Tab-separated table of C-alpha atoms and ligand atoms in Angstrom:
chain	number	residue	atom	x	y	z
A	163	MET	CA	-27.165	-112.563	-183.940
A	164	SER	CA	-29.250	-113.866	-181.062
A	165	VAL	CA	-32.969	-114.580	-180.804
A	166	LEU	CA	-35.221	-115.015	-177.801
A	167	VAL	CA	-37.205	-118.242	-177.909
A	168	VAL	CA	-40.355	-118.131	-175.802
A	169	ASN	CA	-42.857	-120.875	-175.019
A	170	GLY	CA	-45.819	-118.878	-173.815
A	171	GLY	CA	-48.930	-119.493	-171.797
A	172	ARG	CA	-47.402	-119.790	-168.297
A	173	PRO	CA	-48.324	-117.524	-165.388
A	174	LEU	CA	-45.479	-115.600	-163.737
A	175	ALA	CA	-44.695	-115.796	-160.026
A	176	GLY	CA	-41.935	-114.653	-157.696
A	177	SER	CA	-40.008	-111.498	-157.040
A	178	VAL	CA	-37.353	-109.512	-158.903
A	179	ALA	CA	-35.244	-106.509	-158.008
A	180	VAL	CA	-35.460	-103.515	-160.313
A	181	ARG	CA	-32.142	-102.148	-161.609
A	182	GLY	CA	-30.917	-98.575	-161.945
A	183	ALA	CA	-32.567	-96.323	-164.508
A	184	LYS	CA	-30.933	-96.274	-167.941
A	185	ASN	CA	-32.299	-92.804	-168.640
A	186	SER	CA	-30.792	-91.514	-165.403
A	187	VAL	CA	-27.388	-93.093	-165.692
A	188	LEU	CA	-26.757	-91.756	-169.220
A	189	PRO	CA	-27.032	-88.007	-168.417
A	190	ILE	CA	-25.270	-88.546	-165.086
A	191	LEU	CA	-22.348	-90.281	-166.812
A	192	ALA	CA	-22.163	-87.277	-169.159
A	193	ALA	CA	-22.324	-84.953	-166.136
A	194	THR	CA	-19.237	-86.588	-164.611
A	195	LEU	CA	-17.234	-84.494	-167.093
A	196	LEU	CA	-18.085	-81.363	-165.131
A	197	ASN	CA	-16.236	-81.782	-161.840
A	198	ALA	CA	-12.760	-82.782	-163.075
A	199	GLY	CA	-12.674	-85.353	-160.310
A	200	ARG	CA	-13.708	-88.758	-159.113
A	201	ASN	CA	-17.318	-89.898	-159.457
A	202	VAL	CA	-18.557	-93.142	-157.975
A	203	LEU	CA	-21.939	-94.192	-159.356
A	204	HIS	CA	-23.809	-97.082	-157.765
A	205	ASN	CA	-26.712	-99.056	-159.227
A	206	CYS	CA	-25.539	-98.689	-162.843
A	207	PRO	CA	-27.192	-101.313	-165.037
A	208	ASP	CA	-24.952	-103.256	-167.407
A	209	LEU	CA	-26.600	-102.243	-170.676
A	210	ARG	CA	-25.405	-101.583	-174.204
A	211	ASP	CA	-26.332	-97.877	-173.969
A	212	VAL	CA	-24.433	-97.510	-170.693
A	213	GLU	CA	-21.415	-99.235	-172.284
A	214	SER	CA	-21.628	-96.758	-175.208
A	215	ALA	CA	-21.620	-93.795	-172.787
A	216	ILE	CA	-18.582	-95.271	-171.004
A	217	ARG	CA	-16.799	-95.638	-174.352
A	218	ILE	CA	-17.442	-91.962	-175.089
A	219	LEU	CA	-16.008	-90.983	-171.682
A	220	ARG	CA	-12.887	-93.088	-172.332
A	221	HIS	CA	-12.523	-91.575	-175.802
A	222	LEU	CA	-12.579	-88.125	-174.191
A	223	GLY	CA	-9.775	-89.119	-171.810
A	224	CYS	CA	-11.630	-90.188	-168.637
A	225	ARG	CA	-10.562	-93.247	-166.694
A	226	VAL	CA	-13.594	-95.447	-166.183
A	227	THR	CA	-13.803	-98.699	-164.248
A	228	ARG	CA	-16.746	-100.956	-163.444
A	229	GLU	CA	-17.054	-103.300	-160.492
A	230	GLY	CA	-20.436	-105.000	-160.561
A	231	GLU	CA	-23.069	-102.282	-160.505
A	232	THR	CA	-20.600	-99.550	-159.511
A	233	VAL	CA	-18.987	-97.406	-162.186
A	234	THR	CA	-16.177	-95.023	-161.253
A	235	VAL	CA	-15.344	-92.155	-163.569
A	236	ASP	CA	-12.202	-90.125	-163.069
A	237	SER	CA	-12.656	-87.027	-165.202
A	238	SER	CA	-9.543	-85.184	-163.966
A	239	VAL	CA	-8.028	-85.127	-167.454
A	240	ILE	CA	-10.009	-84.472	-170.634
A	241	GLU	CA	-8.030	-84.726	-173.858
A	242	ARG	CA	-10.719	-84.218	-176.491
A	243	TRP	CA	-14.064	-82.600	-177.035
A	244	ASP	CA	-15.511	-84.624	-179.903
A	245	VAL	CA	-17.854	-87.618	-179.993
A	246	PRO	CA	-17.004	-89.906	-182.931
A	247	ASP	CA	-19.721	-90.619	-185.479
A	248	ALA	CA	-19.705	-94.374	-184.763
A	249	LEU	CA	-20.593	-93.737	-181.099
A	250	MET	CA	-23.232	-91.160	-182.058
A	251	ARG	CA	-24.855	-93.729	-184.327
A	252	GLU	CA	-24.756	-96.388	-181.637
A	253	MET	CA	-26.694	-94.250	-179.198
A	254	ARG	CA	-28.567	-91.196	-180.405
A	255	SER	CA	-28.908	-89.864	-176.880
A	256	SER	CA	-25.101	-89.258	-177.002
A	257	VAL	CA	-26.187	-85.692	-177.759
A	258	ILE	CA	-26.398	-85.343	-173.966
A	259	PHE	CA	-22.579	-84.939	-174.008
A	260	LEU	CA	-22.959	-81.571	-175.756
A	261	GLY	CA	-23.819	-79.549	-172.626
A	262	PRO	CA	-21.119	-81.027	-170.352
A	263	LEU	CA	-18.406	-80.809	-173.042
A	264	ILE	CA	-19.170	-77.136	-173.650
A	265	ALA	CA	-19.227	-76.503	-169.899
A	266	ARG	CA	-15.895	-78.258	-169.364
A	267	CYS	CA	-13.948	-77.487	-172.550
A	268	GLY	CA	-15.751	-74.443	-173.963
A	269	ARG	CA	-16.377	-76.405	-177.133
A	270	ALA	CA	-17.868	-79.609	-178.482
A	271	CYS	CA	-18.019	-81.354	-181.815
A	272	MET	CA	-20.259	-84.243	-182.851
A	273	THR	CA	-22.422	-85.492	-185.698
A	274	THR	CA	-26.170	-84.816	-185.725
A	275	PRO	CA	-28.188	-87.703	-184.332
A	276	GLY	CA	-30.467	-87.850	-187.409
A	277	GLY	CA	-33.628	-89.956	-187.410
A	278	CYS	CA	-34.181	-93.136	-185.446
A	279	GLU	CA	-36.633	-95.983	-185.172
A	280	LEU	CA	-39.109	-93.679	-183.375
A	281	GLY	CA	-39.142	-91.160	-186.253
A	282	PRO	CA	-37.252	-87.895	-186.654
A	283	ARG	CA	-35.114	-87.027	-183.639
A	284	PRO	CA	-34.609	-83.258	-183.868
A	285	ILE	CA	-32.304	-81.464	-181.424
A	286	ASP	CA	-33.411	-77.917	-182.219
A	287	LEU	CA	-34.525	-77.327	-178.606
A	288	HIS	CA	-31.118	-78.452	-177.295
A	289	LEU	CA	-29.270	-76.134	-179.689
A	290	ASP	CA	-31.602	-73.155	-179.109
A	291	ALA	CA	-31.076	-73.515	-175.347
A	292	LEU	CA	-27.285	-73.538	-175.791
A	293	ARG	CA	-27.426	-70.495	-178.096
A	294	ARG	CA	-29.405	-68.612	-175.430
A	295	LEU	CA	-26.506	-69.210	-173.052
A	296	GLY	CA	-24.024	-67.676	-175.503
A	297	VAL	CA	-22.796	-70.776	-177.324
A	298	SER	CA	-22.124	-70.391	-181.045
A	299	VAL	CA	-23.509	-73.426	-182.869
A	300	GLU	CA	-22.623	-74.313	-186.446
A	301	GLU	CA	-24.397	-77.107	-188.234
A	302	ALA	CA	-23.024	-78.224	-191.583
A	303	GLY	CA	-22.753	-81.532	-193.436
A	304	GLY	CA	-24.219	-83.521	-190.558
A	305	ARG	CA	-21.756	-82.070	-188.059
A	306	ILE	CA	-22.405	-79.782	-185.112
A	307	VAL	CA	-19.579	-77.597	-183.885
A	308	CYS	CA	-20.162	-75.580	-180.721
A	309	GLU	CA	-17.933	-72.940	-179.196
A	310	ALA	CA	-18.394	-70.801	-176.148
A	311	ARG	CA	-16.124	-67.967	-175.086
A	312	HIS	CA	-18.281	-66.359	-172.466
A	313	MET	CA	-21.445	-68.090	-171.302
A	314	GLU	CA	-24.007	-66.115	-169.419
A	315	GLY	CA	-27.057	-67.350	-167.533
A	316	ARG	CA	-30.370	-66.392	-169.153
A	317	ASP	CA	-34.017	-67.467	-169.203
A	318	ILE	CA	-34.573	-70.447	-171.486
A	319	ILE	CA	-38.183	-71.090	-172.433
A	320	LEU	CA	-38.681	-74.549	-173.886
A	321	SER	CA	-41.614	-74.768	-176.324
A	322	PHE	CA	-41.975	-78.444	-175.286
A	323	PRO	CA	-40.703	-80.026	-172.032
A	324	SER	CA	-38.041	-82.112	-173.802
A	325	VAL	CA	-36.149	-84.377	-171.403
A	326	GLY	CA	-32.851	-84.210	-173.286
A	327	ALA	CA	-33.004	-80.447	-173.912
A	328	THR	CA	-33.740	-79.811	-170.218
A	329	GLU	CA	-30.736	-81.956	-169.255
A	330	ASN	CA	-28.379	-80.316	-171.756
A	331	ALA	CA	-29.499	-76.849	-170.634
A	332	MET	CA	-28.988	-77.737	-166.938
A	333	LEU	CA	-25.522	-79.138	-167.631
A	334	ALA	CA	-24.332	-76.223	-169.784
A	335	ALA	CA	-25.785	-73.690	-167.334
A	336	THR	CA	-23.470	-74.895	-164.561
A	337	ALA	CA	-20.620	-73.166	-166.438
A	338	CYS	CA	-22.461	-69.874	-167.016
A	339	SER	CA	-21.900	-66.758	-165.037
A	340	GLY	CA	-25.112	-65.780	-163.297
A	341	VAL	CA	-28.517	-67.379	-163.110
A	342	THR	CA	-30.220	-69.579	-165.712
A	343	ARG	CA	-33.932	-70.327	-165.469
A	344	ILE	CA	-35.253	-73.206	-167.559
A	345	ILE	CA	-38.957	-72.592	-168.045
A	346	ASN	CA	-41.359	-75.370	-169.121
A	347	ALA	CA	-38.674	-77.848	-168.092
A	348	ALA	CA	-39.277	-81.602	-168.263
A	349	ARG	CA	-40.389	-82.961	-164.873
A	350	GLU	CA	-39.286	-86.589	-165.219
A	351	PRO	CA	-37.752	-88.320	-162.147
A	352	GLU	CA	-34.500	-88.646	-164.130
A	353	ILE	CA	-34.237	-84.820	-164.127
A	354	CYS	CA	-34.507	-84.884	-160.316
A	355	ASP	CA	-31.786	-87.513	-160.171
A	356	LEU	CA	-29.521	-85.367	-162.343
A	357	GLN	CA	-30.160	-82.381	-160.062
A	358	GLU	CA	-29.289	-84.519	-157.048
A	359	PHE	CA	-26.020	-85.587	-158.663
A	360	LEU	CA	-25.121	-82.036	-159.735
A	361	ARG	CA	-25.695	-80.737	-156.220
A	362	LYS	CA	-23.259	-83.313	-154.909
A	363	THR	CA	-20.614	-81.924	-157.288
A	364	GLY	CA	-21.169	-78.507	-155.724
A	365	ALA	CA	-23.461	-77.062	-158.401
A	366	SER	CA	-26.377	-74.867	-157.402
A	367	VAL	CA	-29.468	-76.329	-159.069
A	368	SER	CA	-33.031	-76.245	-157.783
A	369	GLY	CA	-36.592	-76.749	-158.956
A	370	ALA	CA	-36.252	-80.157	-160.679
A	371	GLY	CA	-39.545	-82.042	-160.609
A	372	GLY	CA	-41.350	-78.755	-161.259
A	373	SER	CA	-41.622	-76.760	-164.475
A	374	GLU	CA	-38.943	-74.219	-163.610
A	375	ILE	CA	-35.354	-75.146	-162.897
A	376	VAL	CA	-32.877	-72.573	-161.628
A	377	VAL	CA	-29.135	-73.025	-162.061
A	378	VAL	CA	-26.673	-70.595	-160.514
A	379	GLY	CA	-23.443	-71.026	-162.445
A	380	GLY	CA	-20.228	-71.593	-160.579
A	381	SER	CA	-17.955	-74.259	-159.307
A	382	THR	CA	-18.603	-77.988	-159.589
A	383	ARG	CA	-15.490	-79.234	-157.879
A	384	HIS	CA	-16.393	-81.970	-155.448
A	385	ASP	CA	-15.766	-85.656	-155.938
A	386	THR	CA	-19.088	-87.462	-155.789
A	387	GLU	CA	-20.756	-90.682	-154.831
A	388	HIS	CA	-24.284	-91.236	-156.044
A	389	ARG	CA	-26.850	-94.012	-156.330
A	390	ILE	CA	-28.931	-94.076	-159.531
A	391	ILE	CA	-32.726	-94.196	-159.047
A	392	PRO	CA	-34.636	-97.377	-159.960
A	393	ASP	CA	-35.751	-97.765	-163.560
A	394	ARG	CA	-39.439	-96.888	-163.797
A	395	ILE	CA	-39.734	-98.256	-167.336
A	396	GLU	CA	-38.211	-101.590	-166.376
A	397	THR	CA	-40.691	-101.611	-163.466
A	398	ALA	CA	-43.577	-100.902	-165.839
A	399	THR	CA	-42.396	-103.595	-168.254
A	400	TYR	CA	-42.275	-106.420	-165.692
A	401	LEU	CA	-45.631	-105.309	-164.245
A	402	CYS	CA	-47.155	-105.488	-167.732
A	403	ALA	CA	-45.607	-108.936	-168.258
A	404	ALA	CA	-47.162	-110.213	-165.013
A	405	ALA	CA	-50.508	-108.658	-165.929
A	406	ALA	CA	-50.593	-110.148	-169.431
A	407	CYS	CA	-49.560	-113.648	-168.248
A	408	GLY	CA	-51.484	-113.685	-164.995
A	409	GLY	CA	-49.769	-114.628	-161.741
A	410	ASP	CA	-48.323	-113.090	-158.614
A	411	VAL	CA	-45.181	-110.992	-159.000
A	412	THR	CA	-43.419	-108.624	-156.616
A	413	LEU	CA	-40.988	-105.989	-157.831
A	414	CYS	CA	-38.541	-104.874	-155.158
A	415	GLY	CA	-36.359	-101.793	-154.934
A	416	CYS	CA	-38.606	-99.737	-157.187
A	417	GLU	CA	-40.200	-96.321	-156.791
A	418	PRO	CA	-43.991	-96.917	-156.883
A	419	GLU	CA	-44.763	-93.209	-157.186
A	420	HIS	CA	-42.881	-93.044	-160.500
A	421	VAL	CA	-45.175	-95.619	-162.124
A	422	GLY	CA	-48.489	-94.376	-160.708
A	423	THR	CA	-50.064	-93.873	-164.138
A	424	VAL	CA	-49.051	-97.393	-165.183
A	425	THR	CA	-50.319	-99.133	-162.037
A	426	SER	CA	-53.623	-97.255	-162.241
A	427	VAL	CA	-54.241	-98.588	-165.789
A	428	LEU	CA	-53.311	-102.097	-164.638
A	429	SER	CA	-55.732	-101.811	-161.672
A	430	GLU	CA	-58.443	-100.738	-164.059
A	431	ALA	CA	-57.615	-103.815	-166.161
A	432	GLY	CA	-58.435	-105.974	-163.131
A	433	CYS	CA	-55.021	-106.492	-161.525
A	434	GLU	CA	-54.688	-106.339	-157.778
A	435	ILE	CA	-51.839	-104.007	-156.854
A	436	ASP	CA	-50.316	-103.740	-153.380
A	437	ILE	CA	-47.681	-101.162	-152.627
A	438	ALA	CA	-45.481	-101.485	-149.548
A	439	GLY	CA	-42.581	-99.054	-149.289
A	440	ARG	CA	-40.357	-99.666	-152.270
A	441	SER	CA	-42.069	-102.788	-153.564
A	442	ILE	CA	-45.084	-103.418	-155.774
A	443	ARG	CA	-46.950	-106.714	-155.755
A	444	LEU	CA	-49.212	-107.443	-158.734
A	445	ARG	CA	-51.710	-110.286	-158.802
A	446	ALA	CA	-53.676	-110.940	-161.968
A	447	ASP	CA	-56.122	-113.523	-163.216
A	448	ARG	CA	-56.495	-113.831	-166.939
A	449	PRO	CA	-58.222	-112.412	-168.866
A	450	LEU	CA	-57.676	-108.707	-168.175
A	451	ARG	CA	-60.397	-106.125	-168.859
A	452	ALA	CA	-60.092	-103.394	-171.501
A	453	PHE	CA	-59.234	-99.962	-170.060
A	454	ALA	CA	-59.967	-96.276	-170.725
A	455	PRO	CA	-57.840	-94.586	-173.434
A	456	VAL	CA	-54.133	-94.392	-172.644
A	457	ARG	CA	-52.659	-91.032	-173.687
A	458	THR	CA	-48.891	-90.738	-173.570
A	459	MET	CA	-47.766	-87.427	-172.068
A	460	PRO	CA	-44.684	-85.865	-170.515
A	461	TYR	CA	-44.235	-86.884	-166.851
A	462	PRO	CA	-46.322	-87.123	-164.688
A	463	GLY	CA	-48.496	-88.382	-167.561
A	464	PHE	CA	-48.437	-91.918	-168.935
A	465	PRO	CA	-44.908	-92.605	-170.277
A	466	THR	CA	-44.454	-93.102	-173.999
A	467	ASP	CA	-41.772	-95.651	-173.040
A	468	ALA	CA	-44.470	-97.931	-171.538
A	469	GLN	CA	-47.029	-97.562	-174.327
A	470	ALA	CA	-45.968	-100.636	-176.322
A	471	GLN	CA	-45.814	-102.894	-173.251
A	472	MET	CA	-49.300	-101.764	-172.162
A	473	MET	CA	-50.530	-102.439	-175.684
A	474	ALA	CA	-49.368	-106.048	-175.343
A	475	CYS	CA	-51.543	-106.227	-172.198
A	476	ALA	CA	-54.482	-104.729	-174.123
A	477	CYS	CA	-54.188	-107.538	-176.681
A	478	THR	CA	-54.904	-110.056	-173.901
A	479	ALA	CA	-57.794	-108.033	-172.372
A	480	GLN	CA	-61.509	-108.550	-173.046
A	481	GLY	CA	-62.846	-105.559	-174.992
A	482	THR	CA	-61.460	-102.638	-176.943
A	483	SER	CA	-58.670	-100.367	-175.661
A	484	ILE	CA	-57.445	-97.187	-177.319
A	485	PHE	CA	-53.980	-95.602	-177.321
A	486	LEU	CA	-52.994	-92.045	-178.213
A	487	GLU	CA	-49.268	-91.530	-178.768
A	488	ASN	CA	-48.555	-87.847	-178.193
A	489	ILE	CA	-44.761	-87.818	-177.832
A	490	PHE	CA	-43.199	-89.594	-180.829
A	491	GLU	CA	-44.448	-89.710	-184.416
A	492	ASN	CA	-43.480	-93.246	-185.223
A	493	ARG	CA	-44.054	-95.301	-182.123
A	494	TYR	CA	-46.375	-98.008	-183.399
A	495	ARG	CA	-43.870	-100.113	-185.326
A	496	HIS	CA	-44.448	-103.027	-182.923
A	497	VAL	CA	-48.084	-103.205	-184.095
A	498	GLY	CA	-47.258	-105.101	-187.310
A	499	GLU	CA	-45.269	-107.680	-185.323
A	500	LEU	CA	-47.983	-108.048	-182.641
A	501	SER	CA	-50.442	-108.710	-185.508
A	502	ARG	CA	-48.292	-111.680	-186.560
A	503	MET	CA	-49.170	-113.190	-183.184
A	504	GLY	CA	-52.875	-112.751	-183.886
A	505	ALA	CA	-53.400	-109.304	-182.286
A	506	ARG	CA	-56.115	-107.139	-183.830
A	507	ILE	CA	-54.893	-103.554	-183.863
A	508	ARG	CA	-55.792	-100.690	-186.208
A	509	VAL	CA	-53.572	-97.632	-186.377
A	510	SER	CA	-54.535	-94.252	-187.738
A	511	GLY	CA	-51.937	-91.545	-187.199
A	512	ARG	CA	-51.415	-91.144	-183.465
A	513	VAL	CA	-54.313	-93.465	-182.529
A	514	ALA	CA	-54.231	-97.244	-182.133
A	515	VAL	CA	-57.367	-99.271	-181.466
A	516	VAL	CA	-56.773	-102.688	-179.926
A	517	GLU	CA	-59.513	-105.306	-180.068
A	518	GLY	CA	-58.554	-107.568	-177.225
A	519	GLY	CA	-59.727	-110.995	-176.263
A	520	VAL	CA	-58.487	-112.696	-179.436
A	521	PRO	CA	-56.088	-115.473	-178.345
A	522	LEU	CA	-52.463	-114.757	-179.234
A	523	HIS	CA	-50.354	-117.498	-180.816
A	524	GLY	CA	-46.602	-117.943	-181.088
A	525	ALA	CA	-44.867	-116.507	-184.179
A	526	SER	CA	-41.503	-115.421	-185.561
A	527	VAL	CA	-41.188	-111.673	-185.052
A	528	ARG	CA	-38.503	-108.987	-185.014
A	529	SER	CA	-37.944	-106.264	-182.432
A	530	THR	CA	-38.511	-102.907	-184.064
A	531	ASP	CA	-37.099	-100.772	-181.234
A	532	LEU	CA	-36.271	-101.076	-177.530
A	533	ARG	CA	-39.745	-100.822	-175.964
A	534	GLY	CA	-41.487	-102.359	-178.973
A	535	GLY	CA	-39.188	-105.360	-178.480
A	536	ALA	CA	-40.216	-105.577	-174.822
A	537	ALA	CA	-43.862	-105.576	-175.935
A	538	LEU	CA	-43.170	-108.533	-178.222
A	539	VAL	CA	-41.606	-110.441	-175.323
A	540	ILE	CA	-44.723	-109.773	-173.202
A	541	ALA	CA	-47.060	-110.861	-176.011
A	542	ALA	CA	-44.972	-113.997	-176.607
A	543	LEU	CA	-45.107	-114.881	-172.889
A	544	ALA	CA	-48.906	-114.549	-172.985
A	545	ALA	CA	-49.348	-116.408	-176.302
A	546	GLU	CA	-49.888	-120.128	-176.767
A	547	GLY	CA	-46.977	-121.897	-178.473
A	548	GLU	CA	-43.445	-120.947	-179.456
A	549	SER	CA	-42.303	-117.491	-180.537
A	550	ARG	CA	-38.902	-116.459	-181.853
A	551	ILE	CA	-38.008	-112.805	-181.353
A	552	GLY	CA	-35.202	-111.465	-183.536
A	553	ASP	CA	-33.167	-108.241	-183.436
A	554	VAL	CA	-32.692	-108.675	-179.695
A	555	HIS	CA	-29.974	-105.989	-179.714
A	556	HIS	CA	-32.763	-103.407	-179.470
A	557	ILE	CA	-34.017	-105.030	-176.247
A	558	ASP	CA	-30.478	-105.334	-174.834
A	559	ARG	CA	-30.124	-101.550	-175.044
A	560	GLY	CA	-32.502	-101.191	-172.109
A	561	TYR	CA	-32.945	-104.517	-170.292
A	562	GLN	CA	-30.137	-106.412	-168.609
A	563	SER	CA	-30.532	-110.156	-169.311
A	564	ILE	CA	-34.286	-109.937	-169.802
A	565	GLU	CA	-34.472	-113.713	-170.309
A	566	CYS	CA	-32.819	-114.401	-166.917
A	567	VAL	CA	-35.201	-112.077	-165.065
A	568	LEU	CA	-38.276	-113.615	-166.695
A	569	SER	CA	-37.002	-117.195	-166.260
A	570	ARG	CA	-36.693	-116.521	-162.534
A	571	LEU	CA	-40.404	-115.660	-162.597
A	572	GLY	CA	-41.207	-119.018	-164.194
A	573	ALA	CA	-41.285	-118.018	-167.864
A	574	ASP	CA	-40.028	-120.453	-170.501
A	575	ILE	CA	-37.649	-118.142	-172.350
A	576	ARG	CA	-34.089	-118.624	-173.580
A	577	ARG	CA	-31.544	-116.911	-175.800
A	578	GLU	CA	-30.193	-118.757	-178.825
A	579	ASN	CA	-27.353	-117.627	-181.044
A	580	GLU	CA	-28.220	-118.001	-184.713
B	290	LIG	C1	-36.040	-89.198	-173.426
B	290	LIG	C2	-35.812	-90.666	-173.092
B	290	LIG	C3	-36.712	-91.539	-173.948
B	290	LIG	C4	-38.166	-91.118	-173.784
B	290	LIG	C5	-38.316	-89.626	-174.048
B	290	LIG	C6	-39.725	-89.115	-173.784
B	290	LIG	C7	-33.476	-90.681	-172.461
B	290	LIG	C8	-32.094	-91.153	-172.771
B	290	LIG	N1	-34.404	-90.976	-173.368
B	290	LIG	O1	-35.680	-89.026	-174.792
B	290	LIG	O2	-36.549	-92.889	-173.509
B	290	LIG	O3	-38.950	-91.836	-174.716
B	290	LIG	O4	-37.420	-88.881	-173.216
B	290	LIG	O5	-40.089	-89.373	-172.478
B	290	LIG	O6	-33.730	-90.118	-171.416
B	290	LIG	N2	-38.079	-82.864	-179.643
B	290	LIG	C9	-37.944	-81.860	-180.566
B	290	LIG	N3	-36.799	-81.109	-180.550
B	290	LIG	C10	-35.806	-81.326	-179.650
B	290	LIG	C11	-35.956	-82.362	-178.702
B	290	LIG	C12	-37.109	-83.118	-178.724
B	290	LIG	O7	-38.814	-81.630	-181.405
B	290	LIG	O8	-34.784	-80.610	-179.687
B	290	LIG	C13	-39.290	-83.709	-179.661
B	290	LIG	C14	-38.965	-85.170	-179.982
B	290	LIG	O9	-38.886	-85.380	-181.374
B	290	LIG	C15	-40.109	-85.899	-179.359
B	290	LIG	C16	-40.416	-85.051	-178.124
B	290	LIG	O10	-39.831	-83.774	-178.362
B	290	LIG	O11	-41.214	-85.868	-180.228
B	290	LIG	C17	-39.897	-85.638	-176.825
B	290	LIG	O12	-38.515	-85.776	-176.893
B	290	LIG	P1	-37.564	-85.673	-175.616
B	290	LIG	O13	-38.365	-85.419	-174.387
B	290	LIG	O14	-36.475	-84.719	-175.945
B	290	LIG	O15	-36.986	-87.126	-175.569
B	290	LIG	P2	-35.483	-87.566	-175.395
B	290	LIG	O16	-34.817	-86.704	-174.383
B	290	LIG	O17	-34.849	-87.716	-176.719
């Protein structure tokens, strides 16, 4: 088990390149099942979740190789249509394999993802969407068995713009006869990236980025080559780190438009933000100022995946900041750990009130989940003294060598094996 040891209180300076988006690469890896061919994916981060998706593809019969940031998937031969329970447990978003497996094999079998550190993780919207397309879905004893004889395009109206359900519906719809319209679709940039990839395989998909996506079922036969978009949550995380510590940091190879809600809160907090093409420069003098309430919303609203990191910034800001978590029920588990560092935060249901301006001090804490863990790293960098952050495996799911990136920016952070 490894821990991150941080000696805080240093400003950050320098530049880092943002990697490919975890939440884009996962559905696109699943989508490689569709074209029974060769898929070359560039800009794939080397993360635990990506490794889990690759293991699922290999289990199914694909040949997968990685050379640096390029992953090649040959999906010519598929031997199975099940995802083993161990891999489902490792990564709950493995449910994204449901749509492509049904499209390719006409059936799929996996265990239900169950709850996770963010609270219950239902997949009712995914399954309802598949049923609309003519898939028979049986759920019993924690297993889901899907079968499709004839799939027909229909209108799917999502009661909530779920990212995963939109992706599963898009992927399954490629195998339907006729036209599928996904109404109230998620609008996240990762959905646009998936559309881009699917088009390269020959699929007819349009509308991503808006609330209605149209898929005309048919052939997806072409070999593909695709570059994954930059990770907007990694971008947000390193911006928050620079803001909380003070300093002068430039993030290169990012997509500034995708983090507009995050940079506007950081500007309000007193950071100077300069955008030039695909880079963002952030200059901050401590202390930050408190900001107007942050409400997490589906894209283009403020991302729930950046809420915890922004809360770490709020702890270092003068004044009171308020957060409203509207996406997940249980996304304040980092609060207890931030309090160990001296943060003053009160939580009531979906609301968290942060009284900033109280100096943070180093402490021994544990990552509660991926983004909560990133928030602890940010708080530890901003705190005086030494912190030890345990359960780093959560952080490794979404950040490649976080300690190396932050060290390059001048942070005193190292990984120790306990
Ligand atoms: C994706 C992201 C995750 C991000 C989330 C919200 C990936 C791999 N993960 O997760 O990092 O935090 O979007 O931006 O891309 N819901 C239901 N029924 C369903 C599906 C979802 O009730 O069938 C609820 C969820 O419990 C949650 C909300 O809808 O409260 C949003 O979930 P969703 O958009 O589906 O998130 P994920 O796709 O799981």
